[in-house]
PDB file of C-alpha atoms in Angstrom:
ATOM      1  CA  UNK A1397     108.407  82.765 122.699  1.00  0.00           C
ATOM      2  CA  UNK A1398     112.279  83.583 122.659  1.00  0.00           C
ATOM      3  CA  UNK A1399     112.888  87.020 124.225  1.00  0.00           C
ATOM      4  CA  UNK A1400     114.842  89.573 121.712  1.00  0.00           C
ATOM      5  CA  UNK A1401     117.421  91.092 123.122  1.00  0.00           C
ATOM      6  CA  UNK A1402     117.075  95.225 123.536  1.00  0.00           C
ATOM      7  CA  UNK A1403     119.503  96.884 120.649  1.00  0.00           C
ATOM      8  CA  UNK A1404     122.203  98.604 121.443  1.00  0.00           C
ATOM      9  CA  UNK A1405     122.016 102.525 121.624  1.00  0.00           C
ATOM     10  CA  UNK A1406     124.743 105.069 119.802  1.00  0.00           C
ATOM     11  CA  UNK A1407     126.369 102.775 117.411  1.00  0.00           C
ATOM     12  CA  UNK A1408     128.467 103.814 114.520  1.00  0.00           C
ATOM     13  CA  UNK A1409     127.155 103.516 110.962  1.00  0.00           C
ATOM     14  CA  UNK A1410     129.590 100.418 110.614  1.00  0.00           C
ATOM     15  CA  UNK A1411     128.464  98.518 113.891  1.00  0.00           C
ATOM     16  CA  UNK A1412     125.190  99.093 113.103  1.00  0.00           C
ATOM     17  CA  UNK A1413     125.685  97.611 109.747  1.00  0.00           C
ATOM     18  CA  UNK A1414     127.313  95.023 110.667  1.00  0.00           C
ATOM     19  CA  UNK A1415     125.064  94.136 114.022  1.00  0.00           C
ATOM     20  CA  UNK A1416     121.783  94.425 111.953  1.00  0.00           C
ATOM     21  CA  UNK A1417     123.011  91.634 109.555  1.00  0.00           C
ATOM     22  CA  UNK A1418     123.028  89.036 112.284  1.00  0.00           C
ATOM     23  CA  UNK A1419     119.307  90.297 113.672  1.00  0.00           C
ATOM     24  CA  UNK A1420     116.366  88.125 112.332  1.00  0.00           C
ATOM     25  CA  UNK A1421     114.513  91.706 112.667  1.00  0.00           C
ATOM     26  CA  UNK A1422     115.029  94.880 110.840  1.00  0.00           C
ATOM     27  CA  UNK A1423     116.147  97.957 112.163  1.00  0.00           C
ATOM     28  CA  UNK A1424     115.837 101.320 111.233  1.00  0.00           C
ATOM     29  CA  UNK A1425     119.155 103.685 112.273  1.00  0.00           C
ATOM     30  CA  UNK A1426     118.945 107.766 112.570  1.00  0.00           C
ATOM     31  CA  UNK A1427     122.021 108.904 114.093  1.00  0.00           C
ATOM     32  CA  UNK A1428     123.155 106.480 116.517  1.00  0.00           C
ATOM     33  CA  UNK A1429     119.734 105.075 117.470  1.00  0.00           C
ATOM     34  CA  UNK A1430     118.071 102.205 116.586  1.00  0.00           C
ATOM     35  CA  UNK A1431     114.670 101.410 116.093  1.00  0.00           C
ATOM     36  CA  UNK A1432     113.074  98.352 115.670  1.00  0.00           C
ATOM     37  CA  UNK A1433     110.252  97.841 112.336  1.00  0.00           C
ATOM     38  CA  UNK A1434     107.303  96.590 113.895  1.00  0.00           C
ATOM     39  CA  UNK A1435     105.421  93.677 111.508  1.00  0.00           C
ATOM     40  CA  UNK A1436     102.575  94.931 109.457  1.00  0.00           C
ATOM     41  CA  UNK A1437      99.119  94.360 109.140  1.00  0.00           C
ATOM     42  CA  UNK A1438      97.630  92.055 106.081  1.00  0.00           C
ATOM     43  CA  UNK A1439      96.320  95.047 104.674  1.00  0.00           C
ATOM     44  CA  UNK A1440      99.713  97.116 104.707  1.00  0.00           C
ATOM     45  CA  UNK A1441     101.063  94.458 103.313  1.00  0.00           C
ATOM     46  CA  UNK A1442      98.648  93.677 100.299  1.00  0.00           C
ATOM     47  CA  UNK A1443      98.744  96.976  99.930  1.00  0.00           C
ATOM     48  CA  UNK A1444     102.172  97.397  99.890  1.00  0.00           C
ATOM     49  CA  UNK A1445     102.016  94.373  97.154  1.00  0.00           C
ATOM     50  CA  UNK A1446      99.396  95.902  94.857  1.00  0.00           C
ATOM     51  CA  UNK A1447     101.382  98.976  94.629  1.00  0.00           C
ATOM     52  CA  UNK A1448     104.133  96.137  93.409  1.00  0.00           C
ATOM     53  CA  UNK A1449     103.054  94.105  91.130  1.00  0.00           C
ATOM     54  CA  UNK A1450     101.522  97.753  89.032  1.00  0.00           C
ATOM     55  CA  UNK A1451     104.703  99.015  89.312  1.00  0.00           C
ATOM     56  CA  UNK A1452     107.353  96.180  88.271  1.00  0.00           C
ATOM     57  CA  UNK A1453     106.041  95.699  84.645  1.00  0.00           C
ATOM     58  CA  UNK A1454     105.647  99.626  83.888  1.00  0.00           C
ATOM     59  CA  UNK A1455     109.237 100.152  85.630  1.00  0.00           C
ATOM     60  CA  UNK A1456     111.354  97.129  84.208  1.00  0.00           C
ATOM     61  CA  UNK A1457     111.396  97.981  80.494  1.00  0.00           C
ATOM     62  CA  UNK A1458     112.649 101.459  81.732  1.00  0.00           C
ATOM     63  CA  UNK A1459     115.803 100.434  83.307  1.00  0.00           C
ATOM     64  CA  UNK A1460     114.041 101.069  86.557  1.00  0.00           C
ATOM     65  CA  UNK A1461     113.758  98.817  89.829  1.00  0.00           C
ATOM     66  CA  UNK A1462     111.122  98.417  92.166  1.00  0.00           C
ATOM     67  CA  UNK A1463     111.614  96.655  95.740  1.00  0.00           C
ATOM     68  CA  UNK A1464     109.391  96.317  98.979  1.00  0.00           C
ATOM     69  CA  UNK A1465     110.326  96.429 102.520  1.00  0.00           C
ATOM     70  CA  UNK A1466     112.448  94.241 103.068  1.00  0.00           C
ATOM     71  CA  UNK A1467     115.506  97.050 101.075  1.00  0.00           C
ATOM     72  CA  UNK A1468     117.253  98.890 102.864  1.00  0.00           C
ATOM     73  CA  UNK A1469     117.342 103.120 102.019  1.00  0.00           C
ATOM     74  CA  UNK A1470     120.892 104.383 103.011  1.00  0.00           C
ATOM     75  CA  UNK A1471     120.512 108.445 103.483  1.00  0.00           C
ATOM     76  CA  UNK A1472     123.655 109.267 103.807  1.00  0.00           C
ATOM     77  CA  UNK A1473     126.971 106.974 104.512  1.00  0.00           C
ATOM     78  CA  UNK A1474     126.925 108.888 108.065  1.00  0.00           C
ATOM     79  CA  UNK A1475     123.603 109.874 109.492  1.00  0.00           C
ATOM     80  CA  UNK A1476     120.287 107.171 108.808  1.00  0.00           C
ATOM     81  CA  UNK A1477     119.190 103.946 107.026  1.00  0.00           C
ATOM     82  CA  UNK A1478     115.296 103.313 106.311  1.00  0.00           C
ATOM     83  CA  UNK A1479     113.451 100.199 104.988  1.00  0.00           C
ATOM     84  CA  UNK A1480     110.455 101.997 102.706  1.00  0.00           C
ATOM     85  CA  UNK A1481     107.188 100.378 101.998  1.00  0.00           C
ATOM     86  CA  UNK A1482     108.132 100.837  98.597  1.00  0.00           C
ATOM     87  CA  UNK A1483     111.172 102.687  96.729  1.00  0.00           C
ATOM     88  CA  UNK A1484     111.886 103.312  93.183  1.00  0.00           C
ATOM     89  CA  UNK A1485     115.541 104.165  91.577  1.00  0.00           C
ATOM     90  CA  UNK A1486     116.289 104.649  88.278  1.00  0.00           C
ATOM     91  CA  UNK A1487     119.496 105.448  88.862  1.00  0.00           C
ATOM     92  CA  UNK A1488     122.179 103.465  87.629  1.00  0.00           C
ATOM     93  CA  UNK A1489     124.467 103.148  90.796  1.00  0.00           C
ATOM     94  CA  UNK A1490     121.220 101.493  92.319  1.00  0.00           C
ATOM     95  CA  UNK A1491     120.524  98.868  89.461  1.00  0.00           C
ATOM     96  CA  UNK A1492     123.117  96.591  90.295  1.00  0.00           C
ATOM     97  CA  UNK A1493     122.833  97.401  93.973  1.00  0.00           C
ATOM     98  CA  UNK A1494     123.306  94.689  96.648  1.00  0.00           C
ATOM     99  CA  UNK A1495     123.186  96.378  99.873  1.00  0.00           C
ATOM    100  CA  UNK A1496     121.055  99.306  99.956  1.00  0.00           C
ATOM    101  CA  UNK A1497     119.507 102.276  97.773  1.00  0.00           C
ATOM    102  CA  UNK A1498     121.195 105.217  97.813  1.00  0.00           C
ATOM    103  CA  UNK A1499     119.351 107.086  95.091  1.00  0.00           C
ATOM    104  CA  UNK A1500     115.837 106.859  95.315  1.00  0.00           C
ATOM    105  CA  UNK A1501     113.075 108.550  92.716  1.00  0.00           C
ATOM    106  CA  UNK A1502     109.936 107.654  94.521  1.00  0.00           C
ATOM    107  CA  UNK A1503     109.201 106.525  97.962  1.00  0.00           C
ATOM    108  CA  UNK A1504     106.264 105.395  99.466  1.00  0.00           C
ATOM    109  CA  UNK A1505     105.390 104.230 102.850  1.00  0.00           C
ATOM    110  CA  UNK A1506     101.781 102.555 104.424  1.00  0.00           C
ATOM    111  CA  UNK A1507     100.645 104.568 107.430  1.00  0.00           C
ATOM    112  CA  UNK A1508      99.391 102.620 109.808  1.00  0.00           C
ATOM    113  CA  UNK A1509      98.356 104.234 113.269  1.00  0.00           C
ATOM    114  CA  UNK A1510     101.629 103.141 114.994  1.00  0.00           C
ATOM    115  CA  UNK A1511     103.883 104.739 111.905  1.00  0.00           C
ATOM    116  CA  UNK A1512     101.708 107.568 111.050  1.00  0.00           C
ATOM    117  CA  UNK A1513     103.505 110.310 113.245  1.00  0.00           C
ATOM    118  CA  UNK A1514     106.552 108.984 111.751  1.00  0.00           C
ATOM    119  CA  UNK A1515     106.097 108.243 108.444  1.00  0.00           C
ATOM    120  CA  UNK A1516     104.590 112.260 107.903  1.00  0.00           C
ATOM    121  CA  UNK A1517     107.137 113.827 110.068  1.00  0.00           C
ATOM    122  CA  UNK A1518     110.723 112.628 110.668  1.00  0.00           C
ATOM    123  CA  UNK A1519     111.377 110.371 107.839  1.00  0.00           C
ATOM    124  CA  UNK A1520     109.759 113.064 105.736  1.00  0.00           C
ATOM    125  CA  UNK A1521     112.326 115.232 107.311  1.00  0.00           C
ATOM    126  CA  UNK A1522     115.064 113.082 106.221  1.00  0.00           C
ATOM    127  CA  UNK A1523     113.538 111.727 102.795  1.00  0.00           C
ATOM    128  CA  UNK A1524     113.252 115.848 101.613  1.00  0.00           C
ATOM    129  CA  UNK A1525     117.386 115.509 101.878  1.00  0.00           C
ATOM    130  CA  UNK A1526     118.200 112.875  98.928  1.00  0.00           C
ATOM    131  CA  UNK A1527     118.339 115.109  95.709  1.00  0.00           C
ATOM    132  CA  UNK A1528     117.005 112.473  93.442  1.00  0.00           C
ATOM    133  CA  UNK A1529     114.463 111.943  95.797  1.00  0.00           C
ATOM    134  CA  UNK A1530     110.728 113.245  93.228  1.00  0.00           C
ATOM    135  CA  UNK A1531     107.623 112.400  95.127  1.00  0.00           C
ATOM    136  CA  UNK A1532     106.883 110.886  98.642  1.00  0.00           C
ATOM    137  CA  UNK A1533     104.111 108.901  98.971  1.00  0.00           C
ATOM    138  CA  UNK A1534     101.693 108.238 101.616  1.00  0.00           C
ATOM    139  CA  UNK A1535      99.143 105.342 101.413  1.00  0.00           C
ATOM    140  CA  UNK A1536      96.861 104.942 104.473  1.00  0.00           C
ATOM    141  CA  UNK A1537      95.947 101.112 105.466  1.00  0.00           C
ATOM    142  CA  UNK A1538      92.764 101.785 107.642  1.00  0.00           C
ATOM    143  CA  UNK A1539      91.271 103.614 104.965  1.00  0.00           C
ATOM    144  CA  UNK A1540      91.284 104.837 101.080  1.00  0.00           C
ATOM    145  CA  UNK A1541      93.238 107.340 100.973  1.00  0.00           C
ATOM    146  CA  UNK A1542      96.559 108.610  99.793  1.00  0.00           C
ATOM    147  CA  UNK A1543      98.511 111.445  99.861  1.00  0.00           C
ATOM    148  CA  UNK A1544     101.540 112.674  97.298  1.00  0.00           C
ATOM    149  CA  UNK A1545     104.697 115.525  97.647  1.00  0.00           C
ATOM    150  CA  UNK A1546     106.057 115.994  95.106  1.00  0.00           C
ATOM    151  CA  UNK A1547     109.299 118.364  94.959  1.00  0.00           C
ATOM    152  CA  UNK A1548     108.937 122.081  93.554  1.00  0.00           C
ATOM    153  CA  UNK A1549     110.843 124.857  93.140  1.00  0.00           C
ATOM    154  CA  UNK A1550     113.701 125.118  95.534  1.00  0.00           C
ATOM    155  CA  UNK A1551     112.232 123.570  99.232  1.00  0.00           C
ATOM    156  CA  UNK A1552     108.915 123.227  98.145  1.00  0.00           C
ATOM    157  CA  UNK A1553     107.178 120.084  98.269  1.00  0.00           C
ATOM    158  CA  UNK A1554     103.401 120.149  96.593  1.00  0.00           C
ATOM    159  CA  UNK A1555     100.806 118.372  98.149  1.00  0.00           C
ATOM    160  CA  UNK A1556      98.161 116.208  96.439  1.00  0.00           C
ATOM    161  CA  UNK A1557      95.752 113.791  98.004  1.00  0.00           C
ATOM    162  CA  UNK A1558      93.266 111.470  96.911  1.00  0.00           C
ATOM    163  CA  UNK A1559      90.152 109.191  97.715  1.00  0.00           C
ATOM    164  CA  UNK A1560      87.638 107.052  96.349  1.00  0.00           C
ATOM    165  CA  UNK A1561      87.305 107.189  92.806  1.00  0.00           C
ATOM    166  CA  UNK A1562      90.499 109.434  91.707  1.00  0.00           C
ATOM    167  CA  UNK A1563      93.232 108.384  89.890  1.00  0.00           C
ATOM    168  CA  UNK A1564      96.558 108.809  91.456  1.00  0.00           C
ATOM    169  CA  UNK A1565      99.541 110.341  88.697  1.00  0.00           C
ATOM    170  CA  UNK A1566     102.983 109.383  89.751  1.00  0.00           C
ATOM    171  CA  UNK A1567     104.726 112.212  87.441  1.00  0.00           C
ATOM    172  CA  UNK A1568     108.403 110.922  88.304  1.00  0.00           C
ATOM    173  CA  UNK A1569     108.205 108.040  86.546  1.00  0.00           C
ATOM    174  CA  UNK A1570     105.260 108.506  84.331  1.00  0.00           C
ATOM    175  CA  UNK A1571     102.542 106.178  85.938  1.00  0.00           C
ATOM    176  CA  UNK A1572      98.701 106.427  86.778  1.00  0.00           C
ATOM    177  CA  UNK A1573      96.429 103.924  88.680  1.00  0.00           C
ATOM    178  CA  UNK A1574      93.047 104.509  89.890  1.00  0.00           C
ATOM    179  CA  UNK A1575      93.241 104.698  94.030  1.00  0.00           C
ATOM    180  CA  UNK A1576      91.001 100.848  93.839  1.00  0.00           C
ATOM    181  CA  UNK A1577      93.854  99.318  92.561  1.00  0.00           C
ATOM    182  CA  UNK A1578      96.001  99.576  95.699  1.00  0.00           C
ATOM    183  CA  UNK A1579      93.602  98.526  97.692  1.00  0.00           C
ATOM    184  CA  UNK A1580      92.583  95.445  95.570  1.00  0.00           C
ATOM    185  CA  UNK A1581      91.401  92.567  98.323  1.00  0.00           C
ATOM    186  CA  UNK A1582      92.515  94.514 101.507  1.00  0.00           C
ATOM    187  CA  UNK A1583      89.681  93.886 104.060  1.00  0.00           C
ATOM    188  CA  UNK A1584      89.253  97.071 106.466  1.00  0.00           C
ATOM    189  CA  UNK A1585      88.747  96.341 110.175  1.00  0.00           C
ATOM    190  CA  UNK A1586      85.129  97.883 109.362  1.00  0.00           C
ATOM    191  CA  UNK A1587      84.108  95.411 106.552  1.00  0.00           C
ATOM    192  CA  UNK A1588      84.901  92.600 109.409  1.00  0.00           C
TER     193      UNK A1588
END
């Protein structure tokens, strides 16, 4: 096993940039700090996946795109870059993209214990602050279960969550799924 090499703390936007290109791991960057994306379970990644494959064929013939983890969310030019679970843009600055999204309609992340705290606190923080940003959402990976924000009047971000048996509505860009669908072949820890 080849030891990786701690990341360097308090880096400018541009080193970062520019140092996370040569890593063979991804890095998230909130103002100055790095943080290293720990690898995912199967079932965060079939779920991930499922969520994919529903969206790309709804999202295509609207002059949308759809990518998974592996793209890179740029905030702001100054302050934090994210890799999402899955993000959504229909704008046109982002179709042609090469680098990062920078206009995002939908975001979704899979919680997994280790993200949780994360994923419904400070990237929430930081996801409320991109203005094309429409609904957040929140798939859990141990469990069925989901939960969606979607943006309101002013601040307000409305909260809707679902289990078993519902059918999750994804108003930005016009999409439904029953709550199964994501969760098509993911073996729980419990079914083991």
């Amino acid at each position: 096993m080849i030891a990786t090499p701690q990341p360097p703390q308090n880096m400018t936007v541009d080193e970062y940039l520019e140092w996370e290109a040569r890593q063979e791991m991804r890095h998230e960057y909130v103002n100055g700090e790095i943080f290293a994306m720990t690898g995912g379970s199967i079932a965060h990644n079939d779920i991930a996946l499922n969520l994919y494959r529903a969206l790309y064929p709804h999202l295509r013939p609207r002059g949308c795109r759809v990518n998974v983890s592996d793209v890179k969310l740029q905030l702001s030019s100054s302050s934090a870059y994210f890799y999402p679970d899955v993000i959504v843009s229909c704008d046109p600055q982002d179709l042609n993209s090469r680098k990062f999204i920078q206009y995002p309609k939908l975001i979704v992340e899979v919680v997994s214990p280790s993200t949780a705290a994360s994923d419904r606190s400070d990237k929430f923080t930081h996801y409320r602050t991109i203005p094309t940003l429409q609904e957040y959402v929140l798939i859990e990976s141990e469990k069925i279960a989901v939960e969606r924000y979607c943006r309101g009047e002013g601040r307000m971000w409305i909260y809707y969550p679902y289990t078993v048996g519902d059918i999750i509505a994804l108003e930005s860009i016009e999409f439904e799924c029953p709550i199964e669908l994501l969760y098509e072949g993911v073996v729980f820890e419990s079914d083991e």
